[in-house]
XYZ file of C-alpha atoms in Angstrom:
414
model
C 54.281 111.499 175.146
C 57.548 111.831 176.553
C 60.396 110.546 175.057
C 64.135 109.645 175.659
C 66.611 109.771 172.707
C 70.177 108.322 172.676
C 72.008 107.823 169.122
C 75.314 106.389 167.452
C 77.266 105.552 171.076
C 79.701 103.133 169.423
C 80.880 101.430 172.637
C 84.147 100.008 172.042
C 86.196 97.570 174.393
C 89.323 98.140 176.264
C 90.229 94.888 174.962
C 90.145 95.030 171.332
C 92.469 98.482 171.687
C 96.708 98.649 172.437
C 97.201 101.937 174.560
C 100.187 103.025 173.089
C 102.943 105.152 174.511
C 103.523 108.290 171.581
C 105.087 111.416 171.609
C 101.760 112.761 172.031
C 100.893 114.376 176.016
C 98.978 111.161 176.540
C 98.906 107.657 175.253
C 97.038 107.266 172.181
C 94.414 104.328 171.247
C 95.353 102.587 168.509
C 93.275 100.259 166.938
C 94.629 96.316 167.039
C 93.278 93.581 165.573
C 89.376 93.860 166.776
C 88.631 97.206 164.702
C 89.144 97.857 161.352
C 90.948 101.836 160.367
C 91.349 104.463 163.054
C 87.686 105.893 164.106
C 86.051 104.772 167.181
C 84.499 105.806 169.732
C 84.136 107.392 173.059
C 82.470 105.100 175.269
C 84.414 101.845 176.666
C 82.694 99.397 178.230
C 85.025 98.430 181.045
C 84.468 102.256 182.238
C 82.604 102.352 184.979
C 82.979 105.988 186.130
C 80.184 108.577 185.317
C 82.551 111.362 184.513
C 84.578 108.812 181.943
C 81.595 106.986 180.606
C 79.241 109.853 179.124
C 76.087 106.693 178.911
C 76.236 105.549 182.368
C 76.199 109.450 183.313
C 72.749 109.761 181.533
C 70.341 108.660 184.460
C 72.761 110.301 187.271
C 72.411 113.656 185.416
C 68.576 113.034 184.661
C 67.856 112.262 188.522
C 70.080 115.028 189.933
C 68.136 117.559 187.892
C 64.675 116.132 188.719
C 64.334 115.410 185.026
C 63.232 111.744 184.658
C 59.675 112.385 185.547
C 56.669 110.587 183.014
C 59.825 109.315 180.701
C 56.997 106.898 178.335
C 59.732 106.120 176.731
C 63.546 105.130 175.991
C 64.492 104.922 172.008
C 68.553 104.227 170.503
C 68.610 104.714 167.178
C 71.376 102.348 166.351
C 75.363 102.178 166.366
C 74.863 100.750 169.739
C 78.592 98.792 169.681
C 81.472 100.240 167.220
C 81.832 97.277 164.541
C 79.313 94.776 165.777
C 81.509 93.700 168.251
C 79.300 90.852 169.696
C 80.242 91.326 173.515
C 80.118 95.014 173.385
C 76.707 94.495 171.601
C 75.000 92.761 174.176
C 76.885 94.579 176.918
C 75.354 98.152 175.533
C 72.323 96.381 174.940
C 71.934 95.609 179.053
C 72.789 98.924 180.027
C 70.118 100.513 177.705
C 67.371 98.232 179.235
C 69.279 98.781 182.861
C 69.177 102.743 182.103
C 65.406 102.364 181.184
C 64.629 100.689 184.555
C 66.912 102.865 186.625
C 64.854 106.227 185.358
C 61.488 103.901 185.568
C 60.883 103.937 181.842
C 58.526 100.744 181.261
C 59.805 100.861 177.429
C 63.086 100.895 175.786
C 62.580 100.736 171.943
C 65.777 100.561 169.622
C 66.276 99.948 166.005
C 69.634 98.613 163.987
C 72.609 100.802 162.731
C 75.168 99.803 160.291
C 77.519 99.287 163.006
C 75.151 96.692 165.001
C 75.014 94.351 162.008
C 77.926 92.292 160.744
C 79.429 94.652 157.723
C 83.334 93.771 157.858
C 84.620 90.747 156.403
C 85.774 89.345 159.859
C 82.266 89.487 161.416
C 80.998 88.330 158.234
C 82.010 85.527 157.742
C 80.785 84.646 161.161
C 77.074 84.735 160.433
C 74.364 86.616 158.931
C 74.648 90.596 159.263
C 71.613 91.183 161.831
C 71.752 87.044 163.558
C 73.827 88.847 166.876
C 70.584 91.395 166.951
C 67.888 88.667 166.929
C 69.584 86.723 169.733
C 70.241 89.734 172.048
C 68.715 89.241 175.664
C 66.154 91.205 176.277
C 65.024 91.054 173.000
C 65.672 93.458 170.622
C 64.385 96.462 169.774
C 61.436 95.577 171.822
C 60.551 93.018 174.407
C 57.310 91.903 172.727
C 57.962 88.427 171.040
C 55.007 89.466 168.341
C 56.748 92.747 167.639
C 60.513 91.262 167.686
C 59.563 88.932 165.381
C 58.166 90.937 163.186
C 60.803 93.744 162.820
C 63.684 91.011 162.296
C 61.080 89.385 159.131
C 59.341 92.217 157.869
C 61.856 94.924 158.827
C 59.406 96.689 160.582
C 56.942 96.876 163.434
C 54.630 99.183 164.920
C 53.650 99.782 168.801
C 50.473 101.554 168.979
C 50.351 103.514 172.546
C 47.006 105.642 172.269
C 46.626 108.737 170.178
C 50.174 108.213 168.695
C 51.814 105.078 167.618
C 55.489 104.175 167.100
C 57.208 102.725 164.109
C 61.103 100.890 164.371
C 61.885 100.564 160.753
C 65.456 98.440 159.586
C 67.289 100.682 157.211
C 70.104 98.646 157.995
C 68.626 94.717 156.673
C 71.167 94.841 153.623
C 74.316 96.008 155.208
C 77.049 93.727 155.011
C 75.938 91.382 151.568
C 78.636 91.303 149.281
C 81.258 89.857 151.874
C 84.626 91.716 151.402
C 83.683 93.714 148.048
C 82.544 97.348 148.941
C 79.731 98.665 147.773
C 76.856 101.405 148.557
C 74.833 98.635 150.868
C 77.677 99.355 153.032
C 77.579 103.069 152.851
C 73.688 103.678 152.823
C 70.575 102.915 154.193
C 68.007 100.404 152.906
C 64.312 100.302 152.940
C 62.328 98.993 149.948
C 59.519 99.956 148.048
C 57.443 96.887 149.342
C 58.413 97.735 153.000
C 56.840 101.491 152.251
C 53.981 100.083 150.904
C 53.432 97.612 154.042
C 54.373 100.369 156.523
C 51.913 103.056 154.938
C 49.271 100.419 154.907
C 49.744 99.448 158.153
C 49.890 102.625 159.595
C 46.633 103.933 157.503
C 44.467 100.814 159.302
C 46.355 101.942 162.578
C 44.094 103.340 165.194
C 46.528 105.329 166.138
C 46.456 109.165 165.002
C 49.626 110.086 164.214
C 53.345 108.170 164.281
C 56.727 108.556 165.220
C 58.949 106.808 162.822
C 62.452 105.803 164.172
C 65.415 104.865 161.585
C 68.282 104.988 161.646
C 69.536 106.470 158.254
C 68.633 109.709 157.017
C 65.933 109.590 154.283
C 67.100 113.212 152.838
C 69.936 115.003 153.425
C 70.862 116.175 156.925
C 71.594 119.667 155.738
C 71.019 121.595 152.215
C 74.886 123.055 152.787
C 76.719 121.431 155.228
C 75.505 117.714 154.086
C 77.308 117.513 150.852
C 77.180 113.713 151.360
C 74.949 111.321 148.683
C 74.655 108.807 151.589
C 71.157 109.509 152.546
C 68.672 106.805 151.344
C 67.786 106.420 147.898
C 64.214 106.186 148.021
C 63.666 108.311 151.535
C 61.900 110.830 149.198
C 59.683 108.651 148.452
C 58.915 107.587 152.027
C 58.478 110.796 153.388
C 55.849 111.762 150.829
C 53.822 108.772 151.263
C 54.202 110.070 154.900
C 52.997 113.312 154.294
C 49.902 112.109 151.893
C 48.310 110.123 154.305
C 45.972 112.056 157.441
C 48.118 111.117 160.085
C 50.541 113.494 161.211
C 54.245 112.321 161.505
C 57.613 113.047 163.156
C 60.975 110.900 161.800
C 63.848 110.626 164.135
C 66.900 109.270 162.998
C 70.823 108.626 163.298
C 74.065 107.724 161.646
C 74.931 111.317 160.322
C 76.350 112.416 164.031
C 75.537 115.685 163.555
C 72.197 117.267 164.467
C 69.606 119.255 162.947
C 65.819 119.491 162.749
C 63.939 120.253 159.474
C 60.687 119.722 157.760
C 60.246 117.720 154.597
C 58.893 120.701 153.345
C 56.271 123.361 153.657
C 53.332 121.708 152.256
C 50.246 120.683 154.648
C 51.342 118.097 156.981
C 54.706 117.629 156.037
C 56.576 115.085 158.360
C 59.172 116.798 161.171
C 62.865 115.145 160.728
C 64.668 115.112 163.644
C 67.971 114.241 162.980
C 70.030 112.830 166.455
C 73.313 113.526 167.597
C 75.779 110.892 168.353
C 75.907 110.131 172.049
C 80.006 109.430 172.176
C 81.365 108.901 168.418
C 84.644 110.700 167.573
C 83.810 113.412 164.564
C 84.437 111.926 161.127
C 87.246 113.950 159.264
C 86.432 117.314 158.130
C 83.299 116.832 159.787
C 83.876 118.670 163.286
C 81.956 121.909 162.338
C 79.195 119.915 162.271
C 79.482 117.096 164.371
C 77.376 117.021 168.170
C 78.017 114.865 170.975
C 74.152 115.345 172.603
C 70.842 113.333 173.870
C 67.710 114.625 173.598
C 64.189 114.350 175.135
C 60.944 114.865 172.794
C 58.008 115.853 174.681
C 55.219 115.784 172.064
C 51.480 115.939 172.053
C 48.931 115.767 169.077
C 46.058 118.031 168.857
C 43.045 115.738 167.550
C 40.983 119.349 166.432
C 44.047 120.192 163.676
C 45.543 117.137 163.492
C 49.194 118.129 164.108
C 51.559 117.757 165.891
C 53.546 120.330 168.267
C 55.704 119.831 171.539
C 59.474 120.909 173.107
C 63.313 118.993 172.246
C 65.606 119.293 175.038
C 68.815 118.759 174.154
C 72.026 118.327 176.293
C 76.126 118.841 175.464
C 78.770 116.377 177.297
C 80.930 119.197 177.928
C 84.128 119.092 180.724
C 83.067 115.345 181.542
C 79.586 116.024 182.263
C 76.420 116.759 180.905
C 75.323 120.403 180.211
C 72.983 122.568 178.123
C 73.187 122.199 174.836
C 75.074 125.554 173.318
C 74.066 128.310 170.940
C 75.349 126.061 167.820
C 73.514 123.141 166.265
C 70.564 122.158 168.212
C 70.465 124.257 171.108
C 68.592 123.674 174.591
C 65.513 124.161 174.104
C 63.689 123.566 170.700
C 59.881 123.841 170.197
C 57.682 122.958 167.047
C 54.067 123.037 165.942
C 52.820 126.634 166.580
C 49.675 127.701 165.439
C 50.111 131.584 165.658
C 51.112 132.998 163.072
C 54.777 135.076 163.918
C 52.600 138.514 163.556
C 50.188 137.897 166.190
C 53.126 136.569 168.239
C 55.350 139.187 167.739
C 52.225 141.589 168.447
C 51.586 140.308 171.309
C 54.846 140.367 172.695
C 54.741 144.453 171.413
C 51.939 144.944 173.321
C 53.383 143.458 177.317
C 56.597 145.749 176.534
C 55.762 149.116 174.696
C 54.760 150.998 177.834
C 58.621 150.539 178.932
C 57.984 146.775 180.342
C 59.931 143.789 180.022
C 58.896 140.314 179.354
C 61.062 137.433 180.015
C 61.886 133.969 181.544
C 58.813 131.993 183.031
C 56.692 134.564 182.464
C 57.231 134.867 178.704
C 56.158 131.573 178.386
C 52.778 132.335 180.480
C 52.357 135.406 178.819
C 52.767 134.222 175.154
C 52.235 130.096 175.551
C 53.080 129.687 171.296
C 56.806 131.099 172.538
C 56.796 127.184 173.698
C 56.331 125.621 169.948
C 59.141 127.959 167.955
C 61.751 126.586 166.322
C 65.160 127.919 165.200
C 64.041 129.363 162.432
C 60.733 130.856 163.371
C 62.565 132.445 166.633
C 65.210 134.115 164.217
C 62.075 135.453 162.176
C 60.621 136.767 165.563
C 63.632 138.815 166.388
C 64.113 140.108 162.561
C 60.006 141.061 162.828
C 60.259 142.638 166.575
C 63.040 144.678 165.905
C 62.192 145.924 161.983
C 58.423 146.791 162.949
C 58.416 147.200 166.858
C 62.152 148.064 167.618
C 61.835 145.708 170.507
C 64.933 143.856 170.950
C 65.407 140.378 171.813
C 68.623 139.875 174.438
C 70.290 137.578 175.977
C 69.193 136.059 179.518
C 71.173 138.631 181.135
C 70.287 141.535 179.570
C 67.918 144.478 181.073
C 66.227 145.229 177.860
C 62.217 145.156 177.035
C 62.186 141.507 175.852
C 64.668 139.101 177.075
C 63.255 136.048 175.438
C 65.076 133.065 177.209
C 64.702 130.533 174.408
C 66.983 128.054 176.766
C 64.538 128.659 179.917
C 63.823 125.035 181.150
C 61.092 125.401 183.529
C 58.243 125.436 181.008
């Protein structure tokens, strides 16, 4: 199963902003009337332009690099329109289900962010927090009437699609009670103990073999150091582990941080994968730049019915210089595998043994040679390299290099 990721965009309107003259090289936004404070984002509706509006440049850049092939499917993980701005809402919304046909992806699957439901007193006070979501056109976050209904009443849904099915959870139901007041339902995610219990039920009498469960708050901290927020959601412990103790493999993608990273739960047997998204065009909150990504991502993952688990490739992708580009060195870089079943002795062996004679192993054939080089992640890769070079001297180099193993871990064509 293939599958298209796009997080936070936080389309904003042209409208709702004053450009400014400053003493600044160029005029500055400022933020009149419509928006509330001074962050926003980076994607304005009324911007047509591919090389100005970093969404509509997502299926140019796809096609152009023959990359849209066998997309299943499409999934935004909220903070579709900066402040629940209703017209920007269902504008975003259309472009999402125009992107989807435009690449040929027969499903575009979403689920709410704090910023799609009504959370400041002006919206408010003009309905319900989610009532703009339920009356979007196409429906939202899926077309089915059965399965629109029952994410808007039960806060969930499931679409079963073979071997793996997919969950849309609302972390975001609560957001937005307590009119003008602050509190934490404004600053955290929501999902209930009787919602767990329903989802693990459902998912247990599911013929579907394993799940991937989209929120859009984090249930656990992005980061052990660089997350130093409480935000995450209170009970996501919980969640996770009634994940983990059922026989059906899971992987969790989710938004809101804007900054990326990919963890497990934790190293116990089938502990779920937590992909954490970046934001597609949201400005970095302050002293949050270190961290913060401006990416999309495409999960190609597969289950193996003999071990039950899961294993597969992230690609991920940087706007850089008004286009899309590899994704860099930092964060969540190109190309991201998961899942191996080799231990990193036998790999790192087996590497030893293509390059000891003098050889070299690299690019495509790397991948041929050594197929579990496919399903490393960050962490296992860095363990590679510390194991080839203590025990083997073998370095790894960059792409460039002339070395015995040049390891491309951003090679594409795999």
């Amino acid at each position: 199963m293939k599958i298209l990721i796009i997080s936070d965009i936080h389309a904003m309107s042209k409208d709702l902003l004053d450009l400014t003259e400053s003493t600044q090289p160029k005029p500055q936004l400022k933020a009149v009337g419509g928006y509330s404070g001074t962050t926003r984002g980076l994607v304005m509706v009324e911007e047509m332009s591919v090389r100005q509006n970093r969404l509509l440049a997502v299926p140019k850049f796809l096609k152009e690099n023959k990359l849209d092939d066998e997309i299943d499917y499409m999934i935004c993980l909220g903070d579709m329109a900066h402040q629940c701005k209703k017209s920007v809402l269902q504008i975003i919304w259309q472009q999402l289900n125009n992107i989807a046909s435009d690449l040929n992806i027969s499903k575009l699957l979403a689920v709410s962010g704090n910023h799609d439901v009504a959370a400041h007193k002006v919206d408010f006070e003009n309905g319900l927090p989610n009532s703009m979501l339920n009356h979007l056109k196409p429906l939202f976050p899926v077309k089915d009437k059965k399965q629109h209904t029952e994410y808007h009443s039960e806060k969930f849904t499931i679409i079963e699609d073979g071997d793996i099915g997919l969950v849309l959870i609302d972390t975001s139901s609560l957001l937005g009670y307590g009119g003008a007041n602050k509190s934490d339902l404004w600053n955290k995610g929501f999902i209930s103990d009787d919602m767990i219990d329903k989802i693990e039920t459902r998912m247990k009498k599911s013929a579907c073999s394993a799940f991937i469960v989209s929120m859009h708050h984090h249930p656990i901290s992005v980061h052990q150091e660089q997350d130093i927020e409480t935000d995450y959601i209170e009970n996501g412990a919980d969640f996770l582990s009634a994940l983990q103790k059922m026989d059906k493999p899971s992987f969790v993608i989710h938004g809101h941080k804007h900054f990326v990273n990919f963890q497990k739960y934790n190293d116990k047997a089938n502990s779920p994968w937590i992909l954490s998204a970046a934001s597609l065009a949201a400005r970095p909150y302050p002293k949050m730049e270190e961290n913060y990504k401006c990416q999309f991502h495409i999960l190609d993952i597969n289950l193996d019915n003999a071990t039950k688990s899961l294993s597969g490739q992230i690609r991920s992708w940087d706007w850089v210089a008004n286009q899309w580009d590899k994704a860099g060195s930092s964060g969540m870089t190109h190309l991201i595998g998961f899942g191996r079943k080799a231990s990193i002795t036998e790999i790192a062996n087996k590497i030893y043994e293509e390059v000891k004679d003098g050889g070299s192993l690299t690019g495509r054939a790397a991948f041929e040679t050594v197929p579990e080089l496919k399903f490393l992640t960050q962490n296992d890769l860095h363990d590679l390299q510390a194991y080839l070079k203590n025990t083997h001297s073998v370095e790894t180099i960059p792409k460039n290099g002339v070395e015995k193993f040049a390891f491309y871990v951003e090679e594409d064509d795999v």
